[in-house]
PDB file of C-alpha atoms in Angstrom:
ATOM      1  CA  MET A1388       0.000   0.000   0.000  1.00 53.00           C
ATOM      2  CA  ASN A1389       1.512   3.371  -0.990  1.00 56.00           C
ATOM      3  CA  THR A1390       1.296   6.539   1.077  1.00 50.00           C
ATOM      4  CA  GLN A1391      -1.637   7.949  -0.894  1.00 50.00           C
ATOM      5  CA  HIS A1392      -3.755   4.819  -0.354  1.00 53.00           C
ATOM      6  CA  PHE A1393      -2.744   4.685   3.311  1.00 50.00           C
ATOM      7  CA  ALA A1394      -3.739   8.329   3.806  1.00 50.00           C
ATOM      8  CA  LEU A1395      -7.112   7.761   2.106  1.00 48.00           C
ATOM      9  CA  ALA A1396      -7.803   4.759   4.333  1.00 52.00           C
ATOM     10  CA  ALA A1397      -6.889   6.798   7.386  1.00 50.00           C
ATOM     11  CA  LEU A1398      -9.182   9.631   6.297  1.00 49.00           C
ATOM     12  CA  ALA A1399     -12.039   7.199   5.643  1.00 48.00           C
ATOM     13  CA  SER A1400     -11.649   5.712   9.129  1.00 51.00           C
ATOM     14  CA  THR A1401     -11.684   9.197  10.606  1.00 48.00           C
ATOM     15  CA  CYS A1402     -14.870  10.176   8.786  1.00 47.00           C
ATOM     16  CA  LEU A1403     -16.673   6.983   9.779  1.00 47.00           C
ATOM     17  CA  LEU A1404     -15.998   7.535  13.471  1.00 48.00           C
ATOM     18  CA  ALA A1405     -16.293  11.315  13.632  1.00 47.00           C
ATOM     19  CA  SER A1406     -20.103  11.327  13.658  1.00 42.00           C
ATOM     20  CA  GLY A1407     -20.244   9.501  16.986  1.00 44.00           C
ATOM     21  CA  ALA A1408     -17.236  11.114  18.568  1.00 42.00           C
ATOM     22  CA  ALA A1409     -18.930  14.193  19.994  1.00 44.00           C
ATOM     23  CA  LEU A1410     -20.528  12.168  22.778  1.00 42.00           C
ATOM     24  CA  ALA A1411     -17.060  11.643  24.258  1.00 43.00           C
ATOM     25  CA  GLN A1412     -15.935  15.278  23.903  1.00 50.00           C
ATOM     26  CA  ASN A1413     -13.469  16.152  26.626  1.00 62.00           C
ATOM     27  CA  ASP A1414     -10.870  18.901  26.573  1.00 78.00           C
ATOM     28  CA  PHE A1415      -7.231  18.338  27.371  1.00 90.00           C
ATOM     29  CA  GLN A1416      -5.973  20.266  30.396  1.00 92.00           C
ATOM     30  CA  ALA A1417      -2.613  21.433  31.726  1.00 95.00           C
ATOM     31  CA  GLY A1418      -0.876  18.325  33.049  1.00 95.00           C
ATOM     32  CA  SER A1419      -2.746  15.888  30.786  1.00 95.00           C
ATOM     33  CA  VAL A1420      -0.627  13.065  29.351  1.00 97.00           C
ATOM     34  CA  LEU A1421      -1.620  11.341  26.105  1.00 97.00           C
ATOM     35  CA  VAL A1422       0.094   8.073  25.147  1.00 98.00           C
ATOM     36  CA  ARG A1423      -0.452   6.898  21.582  1.00 98.00           C
ATOM     37  CA  ALA A1424       0.405   3.723  19.669  1.00 98.00           C
ATOM     38  CA  ARG A1425       0.381   4.031  15.874  1.00 98.00           C
ATOM     39  CA  ALA A1426       0.869   1.886  12.794  1.00 98.00           C
ATOM     40  CA  VAL A1427       2.903   4.044  10.413  1.00 98.00           C
ATOM     41  CA  HIS A1428       3.766   3.890   6.718  1.00 98.00           C
ATOM     42  CA  LEU A1429       7.153   5.434   5.841  1.00 98.00           C
ATOM     43  CA  ASP A1430       7.556   6.792   2.307  1.00 98.00           C
ATOM     44  CA  SER A1431      11.105   8.002   1.590  1.00 97.00           C
ATOM     45  CA  ALA A1432      11.728  10.926  -0.780  1.00 98.00           C
ATOM     46  CA  ASN A1433      15.038   9.304  -1.881  1.00 97.00           C
ATOM     47  CA  LYS A1434      16.869  12.482  -2.900  1.00 97.00           C
ATOM     48  CA  ASP A1435      20.284  11.242  -4.021  1.00 97.00           C
ATOM     49  CA  GLY A1436      23.233  13.563  -4.545  1.00 96.00           C
ATOM     50  CA  THR A1437      25.875  10.902  -5.198  1.00 96.00           C
ATOM     51  CA  GLY A1438      25.022  10.115  -8.811  1.00 94.00           C
ATOM     52  CA  LEU A1439      24.534   6.441  -7.871  1.00 94.00           C
ATOM     53  CA  GLY A1440      20.736   6.465  -7.919  1.00 96.00           C
ATOM     54  CA  LEU A1441      20.523   5.532  -4.219  1.00 97.00           C
ATOM     55  CA  ALA A1442      17.171   4.732  -2.639  1.00 98.00           C
ATOM     56  CA  MET A1443      15.850   3.133   0.544  1.00 97.00           C
ATOM     57  CA  ASN A1444      12.728   0.992   0.682  1.00 97.00           C
ATOM     58  CA  ASN A1445       9.383   2.168   1.998  1.00 97.00           C
ATOM     59  CA  LYS A1446       7.910   0.170   4.863  1.00 97.00           C
ATOM     60  CA  GLY A1447       5.419  -0.065   7.696  1.00 97.00           C
ATOM     61  CA  LEU A1448       6.599   0.352  11.271  1.00 97.00           C
ATOM     62  CA  PRO A1449       5.292   0.643  14.835  1.00 97.00           C
ATOM     63  CA  GLU A1450       5.414   3.958  16.661  1.00 97.00           C
ATOM     64  CA  VAL A1451       4.791   5.021  20.259  1.00 97.00           C
ATOM     65  CA  ASP A1452       4.626   8.600  21.451  1.00 97.00           C
ATOM     66  CA  VAL A1453       3.959  10.511  24.649  1.00 98.00           C
ATOM     67  CA  SER A1454       2.430  14.013  24.707  1.00 98.00           C
ATOM     68  CA  TYR A1455       2.478  16.286  27.743  1.00 98.00           C
ATOM     69  CA  PHE A1456       0.052  19.227  27.798  1.00 98.00           C
ATOM     70  CA  PHE A1457       1.255  22.548  29.192  1.00 98.00           C
ATOM     71  CA  SER A1458      -2.253  23.920  28.609  1.00 96.00           C
ATOM     72  CA  LYS A1459      -5.360  22.672  26.779  1.00 93.00           C
ATOM     73  CA  ASN A1460      -3.852  23.904  23.487  1.00 96.00           C
ATOM     74  CA  LEU A1461      -0.078  23.556  23.870  1.00 98.00           C
ATOM     75  CA  ALA A1462       1.742  20.222  24.158  1.00 98.00           C
ATOM     76  CA  ALA A1463       5.116  18.598  23.558  1.00 98.00           C
ATOM     77  CA  GLU A1464       5.294  15.149  21.940  1.00 98.00           C
ATOM     78  CA  LEU A1465       8.175  12.651  22.052  1.00 98.00           C
ATOM     79  CA  ILE A1466       7.926  10.179  19.152  1.00 97.00           C
ATOM     80  CA  LEU A1467       9.715   6.831  19.382  1.00 97.00           C
ATOM     81  CA  THR A1468      10.117   3.575  17.475  1.00 95.00           C
ATOM     82  CA  VAL A1469      12.600   0.704  17.341  1.00 95.00           C
ATOM     83  CA  PRO A1470      15.612   0.702  14.955  1.00 95.00           C
ATOM     84  CA  GLN A1471      14.316   0.171  11.431  1.00 96.00           C
ATOM     85  CA  LYS A1472      16.151  -1.984   8.889  1.00 97.00           C
ATOM     86  CA  HIS A1473      16.205  -0.752   5.282  1.00 97.00           C
ATOM     87  CA  THR A1474      17.495  -2.164   2.027  1.00 98.00           C
ATOM     88  CA  ILE A1475      19.578   0.334   0.038  1.00 98.00           C
ATOM     89  CA  THR A1476      19.545   0.120  -3.742  1.00 98.00           C
ATOM     90  CA  SER A1477      21.636   1.730  -6.478  1.00 97.00           C
ATOM     91  CA  ASN A1478      19.686   2.225  -9.709  1.00 96.00           C
ATOM     92  CA  GLY A1479      17.297  -0.484  -8.546  1.00 96.00           C
ATOM     93  CA  THR A1480      19.948  -3.045  -7.505  1.00 97.00           C
ATOM     94  CA  ALA A1481      20.362  -3.896  -3.828  1.00 98.00           C
ATOM     95  CA  ILE A1482      23.797  -2.917  -2.486  1.00 97.00           C
ATOM     96  CA  GLY A1483      23.254  -3.607   1.219  1.00 97.00           C
ATOM     97  CA  THR A1484      21.324  -2.695   4.330  1.00 98.00           C
ATOM     98  CA  LEU A1485      21.380  -0.311   7.278  1.00 97.00           C
ATOM     99  CA  ARG A1486      19.302   0.518  10.339  1.00 97.00           C
ATOM    100  CA  HIS A1487      18.097   3.915  11.489  1.00 96.00           C
ATOM    101  CA  LEU A1488      16.619   5.071  14.792  1.00 96.00           C
ATOM    102  CA  PRO A1489      14.775   8.423  14.452  1.00 95.00           C
ATOM    103  CA  PRO A1490      13.477   9.828  17.786  1.00 96.00           C
ATOM    104  CA  THR A1491      11.611  13.096  17.214  1.00 98.00           C
ATOM    105  CA  LEU A1492      10.418  15.851  19.551  1.00 98.00           C
ATOM    106  CA  THR A1493       7.684  18.267  18.449  1.00 98.00           C
ATOM    107  CA  VAL A1494       5.784  21.140  20.016  1.00 98.00           C
ATOM    108  CA  GLN A1495       2.103  21.048  19.089  1.00 98.00           C
ATOM    109  CA  TYR A1496      -0.813  23.458  19.034  1.00 98.00           C
ATOM    110  CA  HIS A1497      -4.188  21.735  19.552  1.00 97.00           C
ATOM    111  CA  PHE A1498      -7.178  23.620  18.167  1.00 96.00           C
ATOM    112  CA  ASP A1499     -10.560  23.898  19.870  1.00 89.00           C
ATOM    113  CA  ALA A1500     -13.133  22.126  17.711  1.00 86.00           C
ATOM    114  CA  PRO A1501     -16.388  20.319  18.531  1.00 83.00           C
ATOM    115  CA  GLY A1502     -16.147  16.521  18.393  1.00 82.00           C
ATOM    116  CA  PHE A1503     -12.480  16.237  17.412  1.00 90.00           C
ATOM    117  CA  LYS A1504      -9.037  17.702  18.234  1.00 94.00           C
ATOM    118  CA  PRO A1505      -6.914  18.775  15.237  1.00 97.00           C
ATOM    119  CA  TYR A1506      -3.319  19.839  15.826  1.00 98.00           C
ATOM    120  CA  VAL A1507      -0.194  21.046  14.075  1.00 98.00           C
ATOM    121  CA  GLY A1508       3.356  20.576  15.266  1.00 98.00           C
ATOM    122  CA  ALA A1509       6.963  21.410  14.499  1.00 98.00           C
ATOM    123  CA  GLY A1510      10.146  20.197  16.082  1.00 98.00           C
ATOM    124  CA  PHE A1511      13.451  18.418  15.833  1.00 98.00           C
ATOM    125  CA  ASN A1512      14.590  14.983  14.662  1.00 98.00           C
ATOM    126  CA  TYR A1513      17.755  13.099  15.536  1.00 98.00           C
ATOM    127  CA  THR A1514      18.502   9.977  13.493  1.00 98.00           C
ATOM    128  CA  ARG A1515      21.198   7.439  14.337  1.00 97.00           C
ATOM    129  CA  PHE A1516      22.345   5.108  11.556  1.00 97.00           C
ATOM    130  CA  SER A1517      23.782   1.723  12.575  1.00 97.00           C
ATOM    131  CA  SER A1518      24.492  -1.785  11.253  1.00 96.00           C
ATOM    132  CA  VAL A1519      25.648  -0.272   7.955  1.00 97.00           C
ATOM    133  CA  HIS A1520      26.587  -2.955   5.405  1.00 97.00           C
ATOM    134  CA  LEU A1521      26.984  -1.421   1.950  1.00 97.00           C
ATOM    135  CA  LEU A1522      28.987  -2.887  -0.952  1.00 95.00           C
ATOM    136  CA  GLY A1523      30.698  -5.334   1.381  1.00 93.00           C
ATOM    137  CA  GLY A1524      32.093  -2.495   3.495  1.00 93.00           C
ATOM    138  CA  ALA A1525      33.395  -0.438   0.546  1.00 94.00           C
ATOM    139  CA  ALA A1526      30.706   2.239   1.121  1.00 96.00           C
ATOM    140  CA  ASP A1527      29.598   3.918   4.337  1.00 97.00           C
ATOM    141  CA  VAL A1528      27.324   6.682   5.663  1.00 97.00           C
ATOM    142  CA  LYS A1529      27.677   9.328   8.348  1.00 97.00           C
ATOM    143  CA  ARG A1530      26.115   7.961  11.504  1.00 97.00           C
ATOM    144  CA  ASN A1531      24.219  11.032  12.805  1.00 97.00           C
ATOM    145  CA  SER A1532      21.556  13.218  11.218  1.00 97.00           C
ATOM    146  CA  PHE A1533      19.858  16.308  12.666  1.00 98.00           C
ATOM    147  CA  GLY A1534      16.908  18.033  11.035  1.00 98.00           C
ATOM    148  CA  PRO A1535      13.464  19.604  11.447  1.00 98.00           C
ATOM    149  CA  ALA A1536      10.139  17.784  11.598  1.00 98.00           C
ATOM    150  CA  LEU A1537       6.636  18.988  10.685  1.00 98.00           C
ATOM    151  CA  GLN A1538       3.375  17.414  11.779  1.00 98.00           C
ATOM    152  CA  VAL A1539      -0.396  17.621  11.344  1.00 98.00           C
ATOM    153  CA  GLY A1540      -3.007  15.335  12.839  1.00 98.00           C
ATOM    154  CA  VAL A1541      -6.264  14.877  14.669  1.00 97.00           C
ATOM    155  CA  ASP A1542      -7.413  13.099  17.844  1.00 97.00           C
ATOM    156  CA  ILE A1543     -11.025  11.926  17.861  1.00 95.00           C
ATOM    157  CA  PRO A1544     -12.432  11.023  21.300  1.00 95.00           C
ATOM    158  CA  LEU A1545     -14.013   7.570  21.456  1.00 95.00           C
ATOM    159  CA  SER A1546     -14.560   7.617  25.223  1.00 93.00           C
ATOM    160  CA  GLN A1547     -13.476   9.711  28.207  1.00 89.00           C
ATOM    161  CA  GLN A1548      -9.890   8.423  27.967  1.00 93.00           C
ATOM    162  CA  LEU A1549      -9.601   6.796  24.517  1.00 96.00           C
ATOM    163  CA  TYR A1550      -8.876   8.591  21.216  1.00 97.00           C
ATOM    164  CA  LEU A1551      -8.533   7.607  17.572  1.00 98.00           C
ATOM    165  CA  ASN A1552      -5.478   9.331  16.084  1.00 98.00           C
ATOM    166  CA  VAL A1553      -4.545  10.106  12.472  1.00 98.00           C
ATOM    167  CA  ASP A1554      -1.131  11.732  12.044  1.00 98.00           C
ATOM    168  CA  VAL A1555       1.072  12.856   9.141  1.00 98.00           C
ATOM    169  CA  LYS A1556       4.707  13.903   9.583  1.00 98.00           C
ATOM    170  CA  LYS A1557       7.438  15.194   7.274  1.00 98.00           C
ATOM    171  CA  VAL A1558      10.859  14.422   8.758  1.00 98.00           C
ATOM    172  CA  PHE A1559      14.085  15.722   7.255  1.00 98.00           C
ATOM    173  CA  ILE A1560      16.818  13.051   7.419  1.00 98.00           C
ATOM    174  CA  LYS A1561      20.090  13.208   5.510  1.00 97.00           C
ATOM    175  CA  THR A1562      23.518  11.575   5.607  1.00 97.00           C
ATOM    176  CA  ASP A1563      26.859  11.886   3.856  1.00 98.00           C
ATOM    177  CA  VAL A1564      27.818   8.879   1.713  1.00 97.00           C
ATOM    178  CA  SER A1565      31.454   7.828   1.313  1.00 97.00           C
ATOM    179  CA  ALA A1566      33.306   5.218  -0.722  1.00 94.00           C
ATOM    180  CA  GLY A1567      36.833   4.176   0.132  1.00 90.00           C
ATOM    181  CA  GLY A1568      36.812   6.781   2.896  1.00 91.00           C
ATOM    182  CA  VAL A1569      36.072   9.647   0.470  1.00 95.00           C
ATOM    183  CA  LYS A1570      32.763  11.553   0.539  1.00 96.00           C
ATOM    184  CA  ILE A1571      30.938  11.138  -2.755  1.00 96.00           C
ATOM    185  CA  GLY A1572      27.731  13.011  -1.971  1.00 97.00           C
ATOM    186  CA  GLN A1573      24.714  13.291   0.263  1.00 97.00           C
ATOM    187  CA  PHE A1574      21.582  11.163   0.490  1.00 98.00           C
ATOM    188  CA  LYS A1575      18.317  12.636   1.789  1.00 98.00           C
ATOM    189  CA  ALA A1576      15.609  10.227   2.940  1.00 97.00           C
ATOM    190  CA  ASP A1577      13.233  13.049   4.021  1.00 98.00           C
ATOM    191  CA  PRO A1578      10.320  10.631   4.559  1.00 98.00           C
ATOM    192  CA  VAL A1579       6.609  11.301   4.900  1.00 98.00           C
ATOM    193  CA  LEU A1580       5.100   9.182   7.680  1.00 98.00           C
ATOM    194  CA  VAL A1581       1.354   8.540   7.733  1.00 98.00           C
ATOM    195  CA  GLY A1582       0.055   6.931  10.913  1.00 98.00           C
ATOM    196  CA  VAL A1583      -3.201   5.656  12.404  1.00 98.00           C
ATOM    197  CA  GLY A1584      -3.516   4.574  16.000  1.00 98.00           C
ATOM    198  CA  LEU A1585      -5.099   4.903  19.417  1.00 98.00           C
ATOM    199  CA  GLY A1586      -4.321   7.287  22.263  1.00 97.00           C
ATOM    200  CA  TRP A1587      -4.942   6.957  25.986  1.00 97.00           C
ATOM    201  CA  ARG A1588      -5.294  10.098  28.124  1.00 95.00           C
ATOM    202  CA  PHE A1589      -4.090  10.082  31.725  1.00 92.00           C
TER     203      PHE A1589
END
């Protein structure tokens, strides 16, 4: 399933449940904690500056995040997953694998709306690359990436503590690529992540 189909399915699920959500309307407050678990589809932009036609595969992954509310509208969200393994290709031919771990911290503004809770967010991503095996060790990547992250989503209350969540993020991830110890260019994954999940408010 590509990102467009995943997003349409997420939107359809949101619309189906939105009509009954108002009965569980409940505002977030200062000190509220919202823990979400999402199923996420990662779609990499694959912007290659090496001339080798590098790309990493798209995939589904689990995601867990924790949001702390400073007020009913303002929150900070820490987004976590486990290290993700990717196959790297050059002009469509597999040349190896690597793992990346991309914790992200965003600051969100939650809008007041009847029956659902839309939000926007912006923040910072740190990605750690590991287990790099490219061209039998002849190629390598820089291990650390720092970049911005943008976010839009909605929480739909299903009960007093339970929410349906639909979330879309753009995360900027890049790394220098080297061969024989010499930098040959930069690769930008810059993925879009579309997620659907459930949130529990404490």
